[in-house]
Coordinates of C-alpha atoms in Angstrom, one line a residue:
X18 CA 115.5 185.8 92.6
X19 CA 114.7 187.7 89.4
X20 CA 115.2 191.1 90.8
X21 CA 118.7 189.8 92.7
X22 CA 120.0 188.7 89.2
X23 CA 119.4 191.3 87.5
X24 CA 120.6 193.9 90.0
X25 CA 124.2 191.3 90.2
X26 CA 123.6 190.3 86.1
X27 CA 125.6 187.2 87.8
X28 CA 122.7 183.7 88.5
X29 CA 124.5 181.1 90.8
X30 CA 123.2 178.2 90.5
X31 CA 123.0 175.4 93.1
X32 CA 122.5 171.9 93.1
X33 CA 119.4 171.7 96.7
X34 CA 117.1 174.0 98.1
X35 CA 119.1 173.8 101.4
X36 CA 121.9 175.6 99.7
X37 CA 119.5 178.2 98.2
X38 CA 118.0 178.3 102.0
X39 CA 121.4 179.3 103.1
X40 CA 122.7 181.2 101.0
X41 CA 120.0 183.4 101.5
X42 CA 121.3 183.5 104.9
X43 CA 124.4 184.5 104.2
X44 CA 123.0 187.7 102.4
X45 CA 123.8 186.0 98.8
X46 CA 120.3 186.3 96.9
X47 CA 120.7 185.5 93.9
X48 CA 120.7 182.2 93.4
X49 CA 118.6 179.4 92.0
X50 CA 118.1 175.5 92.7
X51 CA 118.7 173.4 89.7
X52 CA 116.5 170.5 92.2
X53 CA 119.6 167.5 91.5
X54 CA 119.3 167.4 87.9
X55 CA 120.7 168.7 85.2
X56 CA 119.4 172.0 83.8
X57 CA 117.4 171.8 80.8
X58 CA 117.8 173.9 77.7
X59 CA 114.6 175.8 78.9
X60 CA 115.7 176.4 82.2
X61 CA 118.6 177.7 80.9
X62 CA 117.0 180.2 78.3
X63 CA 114.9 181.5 80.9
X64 CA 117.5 182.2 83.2
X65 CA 119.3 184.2 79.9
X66 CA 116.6 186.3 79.9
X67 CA 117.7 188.0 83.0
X68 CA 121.6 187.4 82.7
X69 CA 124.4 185.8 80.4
X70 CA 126.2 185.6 83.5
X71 CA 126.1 181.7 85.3
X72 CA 128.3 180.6 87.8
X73 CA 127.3 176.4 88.9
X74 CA 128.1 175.3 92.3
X75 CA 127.3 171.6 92.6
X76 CA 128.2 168.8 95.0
X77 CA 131.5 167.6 95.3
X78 CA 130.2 164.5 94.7
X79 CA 130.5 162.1 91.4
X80 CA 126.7 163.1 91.1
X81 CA 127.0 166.5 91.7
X82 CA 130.4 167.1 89.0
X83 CA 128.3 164.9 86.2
X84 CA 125.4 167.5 87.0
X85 CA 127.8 170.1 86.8
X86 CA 129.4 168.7 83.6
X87 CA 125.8 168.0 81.9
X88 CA 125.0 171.7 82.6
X89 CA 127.8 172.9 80.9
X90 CA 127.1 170.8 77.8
X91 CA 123.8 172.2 77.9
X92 CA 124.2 176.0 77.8
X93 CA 127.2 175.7 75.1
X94 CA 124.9 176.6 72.5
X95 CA 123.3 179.7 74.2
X96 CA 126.5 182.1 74.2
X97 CA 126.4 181.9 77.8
X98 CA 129.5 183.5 80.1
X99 CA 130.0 179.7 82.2
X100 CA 131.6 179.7 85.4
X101 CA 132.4 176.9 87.9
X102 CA 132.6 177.7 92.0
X103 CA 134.9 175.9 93.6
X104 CA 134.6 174.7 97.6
X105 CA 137.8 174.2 99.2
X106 CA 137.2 172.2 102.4
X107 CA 133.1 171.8 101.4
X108 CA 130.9 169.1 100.2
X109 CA 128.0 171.7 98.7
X110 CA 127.6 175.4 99.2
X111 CA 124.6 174.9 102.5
X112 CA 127.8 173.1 104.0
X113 CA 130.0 176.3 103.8
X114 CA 127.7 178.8 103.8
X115 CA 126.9 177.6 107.3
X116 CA 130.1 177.1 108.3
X117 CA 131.4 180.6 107.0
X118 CA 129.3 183.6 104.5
X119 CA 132.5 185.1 104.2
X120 CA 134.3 182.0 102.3
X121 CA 131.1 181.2 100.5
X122 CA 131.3 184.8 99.1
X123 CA 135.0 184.6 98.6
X124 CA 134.5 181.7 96.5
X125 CA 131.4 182.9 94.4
X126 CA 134.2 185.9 93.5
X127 CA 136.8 183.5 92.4
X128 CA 134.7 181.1 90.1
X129 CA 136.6 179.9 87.4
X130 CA 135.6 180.0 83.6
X131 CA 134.1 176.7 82.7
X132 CA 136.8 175.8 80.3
X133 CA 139.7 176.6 82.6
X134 CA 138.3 175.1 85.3
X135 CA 138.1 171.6 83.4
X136 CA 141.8 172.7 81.5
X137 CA 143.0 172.5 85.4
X138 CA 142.0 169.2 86.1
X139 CA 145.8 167.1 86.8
X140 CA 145.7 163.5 85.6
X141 CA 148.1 161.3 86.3
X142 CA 150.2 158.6 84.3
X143 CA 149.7 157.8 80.6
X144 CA 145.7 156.4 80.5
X145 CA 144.8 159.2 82.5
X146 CA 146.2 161.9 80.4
X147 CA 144.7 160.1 77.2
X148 CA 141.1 160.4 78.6
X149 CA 141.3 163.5 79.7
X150 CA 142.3 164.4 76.4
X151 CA 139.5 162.7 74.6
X152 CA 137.2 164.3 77.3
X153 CA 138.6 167.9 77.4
X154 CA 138.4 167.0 73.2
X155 CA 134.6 166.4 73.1
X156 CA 133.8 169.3 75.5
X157 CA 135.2 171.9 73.3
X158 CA 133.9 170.5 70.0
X159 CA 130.5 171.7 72.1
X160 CA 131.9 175.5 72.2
X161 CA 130.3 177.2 69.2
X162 CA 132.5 180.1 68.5
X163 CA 135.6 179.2 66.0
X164 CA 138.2 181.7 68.2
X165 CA 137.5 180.7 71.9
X166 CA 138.0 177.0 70.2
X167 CA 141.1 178.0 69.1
X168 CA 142.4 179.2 72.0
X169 CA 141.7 176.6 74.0
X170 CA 142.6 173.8 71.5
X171 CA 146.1 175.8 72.0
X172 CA 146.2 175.2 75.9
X173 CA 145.5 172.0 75.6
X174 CA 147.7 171.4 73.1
X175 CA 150.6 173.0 75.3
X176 CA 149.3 171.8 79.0
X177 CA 149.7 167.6 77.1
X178 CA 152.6 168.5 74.7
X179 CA 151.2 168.2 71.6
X180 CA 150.5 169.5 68.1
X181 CA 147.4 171.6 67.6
X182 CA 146.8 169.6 64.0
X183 CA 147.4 166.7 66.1
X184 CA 144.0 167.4 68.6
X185 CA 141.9 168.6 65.8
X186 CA 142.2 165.5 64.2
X187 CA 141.3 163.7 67.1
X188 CA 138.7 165.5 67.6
X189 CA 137.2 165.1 64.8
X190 CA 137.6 161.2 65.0
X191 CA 135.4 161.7 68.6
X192 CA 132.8 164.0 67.1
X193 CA 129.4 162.8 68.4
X194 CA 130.3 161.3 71.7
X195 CA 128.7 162.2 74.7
X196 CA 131.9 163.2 77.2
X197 CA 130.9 161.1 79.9
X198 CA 128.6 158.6 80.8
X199 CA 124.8 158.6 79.7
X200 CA 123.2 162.1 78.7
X201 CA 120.8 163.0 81.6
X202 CA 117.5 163.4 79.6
X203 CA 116.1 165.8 82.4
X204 CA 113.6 167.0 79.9
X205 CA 111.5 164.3 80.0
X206 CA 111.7 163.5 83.9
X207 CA 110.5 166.2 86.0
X208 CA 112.0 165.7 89.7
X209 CA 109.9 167.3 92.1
X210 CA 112.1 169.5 94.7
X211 CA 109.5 170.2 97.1
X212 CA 105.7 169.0 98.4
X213 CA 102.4 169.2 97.1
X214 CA 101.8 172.1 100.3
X215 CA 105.3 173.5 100.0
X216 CA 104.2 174.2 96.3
X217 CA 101.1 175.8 96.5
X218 CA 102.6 178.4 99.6
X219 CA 105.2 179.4 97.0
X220 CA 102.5 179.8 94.5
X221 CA 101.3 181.9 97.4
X222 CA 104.0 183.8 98.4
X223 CA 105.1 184.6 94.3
X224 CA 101.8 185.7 93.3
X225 CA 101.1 188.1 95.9
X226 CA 97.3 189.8 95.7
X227 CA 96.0 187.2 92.8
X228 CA 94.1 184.6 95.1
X229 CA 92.1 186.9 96.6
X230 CA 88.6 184.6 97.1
X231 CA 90.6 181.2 97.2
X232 CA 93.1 181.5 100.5
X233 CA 90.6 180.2 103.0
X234 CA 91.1 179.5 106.6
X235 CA 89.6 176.2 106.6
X236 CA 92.0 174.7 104.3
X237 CA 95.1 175.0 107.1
X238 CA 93.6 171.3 108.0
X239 CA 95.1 169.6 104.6
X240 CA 98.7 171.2 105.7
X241 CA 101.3 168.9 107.4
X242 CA 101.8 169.9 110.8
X243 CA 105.2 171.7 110.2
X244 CA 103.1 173.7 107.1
X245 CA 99.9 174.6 108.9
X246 CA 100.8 177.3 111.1
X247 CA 102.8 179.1 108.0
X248 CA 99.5 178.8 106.0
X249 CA 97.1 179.8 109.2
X250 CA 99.3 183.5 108.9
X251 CA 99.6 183.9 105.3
X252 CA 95.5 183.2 105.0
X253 CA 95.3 185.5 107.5
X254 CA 97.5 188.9 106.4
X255 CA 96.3 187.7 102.9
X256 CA 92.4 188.0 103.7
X257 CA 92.6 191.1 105.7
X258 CA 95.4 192.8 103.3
X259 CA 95.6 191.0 100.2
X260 CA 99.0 190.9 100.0
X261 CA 101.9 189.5 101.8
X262 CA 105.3 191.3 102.7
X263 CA 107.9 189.6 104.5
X264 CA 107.4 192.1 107.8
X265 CA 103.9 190.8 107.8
X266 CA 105.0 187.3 108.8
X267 CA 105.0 188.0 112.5
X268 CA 103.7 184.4 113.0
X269 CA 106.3 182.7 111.8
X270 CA 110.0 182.4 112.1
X271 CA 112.8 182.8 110.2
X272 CA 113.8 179.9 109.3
X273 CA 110.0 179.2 108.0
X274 CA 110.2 182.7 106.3
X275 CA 113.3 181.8 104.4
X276 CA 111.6 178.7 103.0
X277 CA 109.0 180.4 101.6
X278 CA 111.0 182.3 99.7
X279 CA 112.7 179.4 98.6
X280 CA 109.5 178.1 97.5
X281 CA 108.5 181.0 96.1
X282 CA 111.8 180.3 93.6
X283 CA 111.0 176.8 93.2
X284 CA 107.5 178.3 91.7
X285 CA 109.6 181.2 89.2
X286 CA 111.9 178.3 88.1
X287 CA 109.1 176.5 87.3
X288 CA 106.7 179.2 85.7
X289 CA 106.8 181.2 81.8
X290 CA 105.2 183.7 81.3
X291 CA 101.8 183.2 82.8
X292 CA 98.3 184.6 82.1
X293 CA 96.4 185.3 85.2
X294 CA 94.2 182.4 84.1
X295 CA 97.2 180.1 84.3
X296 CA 97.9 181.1 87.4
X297 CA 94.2 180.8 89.0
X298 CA 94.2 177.3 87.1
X299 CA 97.3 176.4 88.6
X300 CA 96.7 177.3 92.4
X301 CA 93.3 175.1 92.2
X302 CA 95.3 172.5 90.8
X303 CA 97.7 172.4 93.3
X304 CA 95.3 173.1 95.6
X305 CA 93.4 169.8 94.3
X306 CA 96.4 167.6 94.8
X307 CA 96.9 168.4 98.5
X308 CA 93.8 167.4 99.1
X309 CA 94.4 163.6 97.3
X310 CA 97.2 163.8 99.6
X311 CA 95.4 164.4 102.4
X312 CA 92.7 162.1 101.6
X313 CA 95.5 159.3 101.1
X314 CA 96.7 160.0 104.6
X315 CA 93.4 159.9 106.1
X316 CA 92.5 156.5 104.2
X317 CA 96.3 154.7 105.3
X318 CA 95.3 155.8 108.9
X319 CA 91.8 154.8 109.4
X320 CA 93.5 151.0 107.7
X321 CA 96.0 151.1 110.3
X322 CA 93.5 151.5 113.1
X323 CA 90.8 149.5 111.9
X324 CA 93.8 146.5 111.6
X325 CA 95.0 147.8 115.4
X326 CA 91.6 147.0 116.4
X327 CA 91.2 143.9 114.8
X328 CA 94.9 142.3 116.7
X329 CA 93.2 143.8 119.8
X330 CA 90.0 142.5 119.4
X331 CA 88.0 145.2 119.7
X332 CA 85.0 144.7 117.3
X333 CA 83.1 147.9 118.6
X334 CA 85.9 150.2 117.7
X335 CA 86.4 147.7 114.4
X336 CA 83.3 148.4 113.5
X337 CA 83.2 152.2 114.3
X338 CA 86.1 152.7 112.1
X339 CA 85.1 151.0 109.3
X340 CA 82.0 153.0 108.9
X341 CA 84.2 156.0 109.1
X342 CA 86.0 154.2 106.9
X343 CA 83.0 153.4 104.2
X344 CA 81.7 157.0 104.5
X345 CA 85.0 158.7 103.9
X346 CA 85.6 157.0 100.2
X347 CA 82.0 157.1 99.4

C-alpha cells in the first residue's frame, strides 16, 4: 500500500482485513488494516513516513469507536492531519464497499476532522452534556499545538454555553485522565490478523525475487487446503521466473489474488526497515512455524483415529496407528 499512499498522501485506515479485501475491490488502494486494535505509536510513525494524512474508518460498534477513539489519542503527539469516515447506513467499510464503491468513496471524500467529528456528537439532557464535556475536555488537552486548542476550546465553549476560562479550568482539574475506559496497551499484546501460511505467502508475495533457493514444491503439503493451490502457483512462477506479478497468477482467482495482496500488507505493516538477512531469517522462521502447525494437526488426527479404533474395537488398525503414531514424534 506504500506506493497507493504516497501517490494519494491520504492512508485510510480500517479496522479487518475483509474491509482492506474490499476496498481493494472497489478500486480504493490505499488503505491499511489496523487488525482490531488500536494502532500503536510505531505503527503510526511508520505510516508518517509516507503521509501526514490519516483518515480512520472503524466499526460502528462500541469496539470499533473505542478503537477509533484510542487511535486518535495516539497520533496527537505526532502532528498528524486526523480524519474520521463516517458510514451512513453501514456497520464497517467491507459492508458498504460491497454494497456500493461509489458511497464507500463518497464517504472516504467527506471524512471529518477528528476534532469536529467528536465536537458533533449531540448529547442529550443535563448528565449527558456534562460528560461529554469532561470527555471532549480531556481529548483536547491531548492536542499539542496552543492555537488549534484554542479554537476548539472556543466551539466548545459556544456549542455547551459556556465561558472559555470556565473549560480551561476544568480542564485542568481533569488533566491526566484517560477519556474513556481502560487505555488499550496494544504495544505489549500483538494480535495476530492472519495464519501462520497466510503469513509466510505475504512474506512471499512482498519480497518478490529474495527466496530464490527456499520456495520449494514439496512444501505445498504443510498448506491448508484453501492455501495449497495459491502456494503450488506462486512456487511455480517463482522457481521458473523468480519473481511474481499479479498477471502471472493464472492459477488462481481473484478473490485468492486479492488476499495476497492483503497479506502482503499485513507483512509491510508489520516490517521496518529490513536487512536482507532479516528477511531470509524471517521467511525460515515462518516457514518453521507452519510446520509445528502442521505437525500439531497431524499428531490431533492420528489421537483421534487411534481413539476411533479403540470404540470400534479394532486392535489391528489400533495398533497400526499408534506406531505411526510413535514414529511420527520420535
Amino acid at each position: 500500500a506504500k506506493k497507493h499512499i504516497k501517490e494519494q498522501d491520504l492512508a485510510i485506515v480500517v479496522e479487518g482485513y475483509m474491509d482492506v479485501i474490499s476496498s481493494y475491490q472497489a478500486g480504493i488502494r490505499n488503505v491499511v488494516a489496523s487488525s482490531g486494535t488500536a494502532l500503536t505509536l510505531k505503527q503510526l510513525k511508520l505510516l508518517k513516513r509516507y503521509t501526514k494524512n490519516i483518515s480512520f474508518c472503524f466499526d460502528s460498534d462500541d469496539a470499533g469507536q473505542e478503537a477509533l477513539l484510542r487511535a486518535c489519542e495516539n497520533a496527537q503527539s505526532l502532528d498528524l492531519n486526523l480524519k474520521v469516515i463516517t458510514l451512513d447506513g453501514y456497520k464497517d467499510p467491507d459492508e458498504c464497499a460491497k454494497d456500493s464503491a461509489d458511497k464507500w468513496r463518497d464517504s472516504v471524500s467527506g471524512a471529518k476532522y477528528y476534532l469536529d467529528f467528536y465536537l458533533d456528537k449531540q448529547p442529550s439532557g443535563l448528565e449527558a452534556v456534562k460528560d461529554f464535556c469532561d470527555f471532549y475536555l480531556r481529548l483536547l488537552d491531548g492536542v499539542p499545538h496552543p492555537l488549534e486548542k484554542k479554537e476548539y476550546l472556543a466551539k466548545l465553549a459556544k456549542k455547551i454555553s459556556l465561558p472559555v476560562p470556565q473549560l480551561e479550568e476544568r480542564m485542568e482539574s481533569l488533566k491526566g485522565q484517560v477519556t474513556r475506559g481502560k487505555i488499550n496497551n496494544a504495544d505489549s499484546v500483538e494480535k495476530v490478523g492472519i495464519s501462520a501460511g497466510e503469513y509466510l505467502l505475504g512474506l512471499v508475495m512482498h519480497f518478490r525475487g529474495k527466496f530464490d533457493d527456499q520456495i520449494k514444491e514439496e512444501h505445498a503439503d504443510l498448506f491448508d487446503a484453501d492455501l495449497k493451490n495459491i502456494y503450488k502457483q506462486m512456487a511455480s512462477y517463482y522457481n521458473s521466473r523468480a519473481c511474481i506479478d499479479d498477471g502471472l497468477l493464472d492459477g488462481v482467482t481473484e478473490e485468492e489474488r486479492s488476499k495476497l495482496q492483503v497479506w502482503a500488507l499485513y507483512v509491510d505493516n508489520r516490517i521496518g526497515e529490513w536487512s536482507d538477512k532479516d528477511v531470509n531469517d524471517e521467511f525460515w522462521k515462518a516457514l518453521r512455524k507452519l510446520q509445528n502447525n502442521c505437525s500439531k494437526r497431524k499428531q490431533i488426527d492420528l489421537t483421534s483415529r487411534i481413539r476411533e479404533a479403540q470404540m470400534n474395537g479394532d486392535s489391528k488398525l489400533e495398533l497400526e496407528l499408534m506406531q505411526k503414531y510413535a514414529k511420527f514424534i520420535s
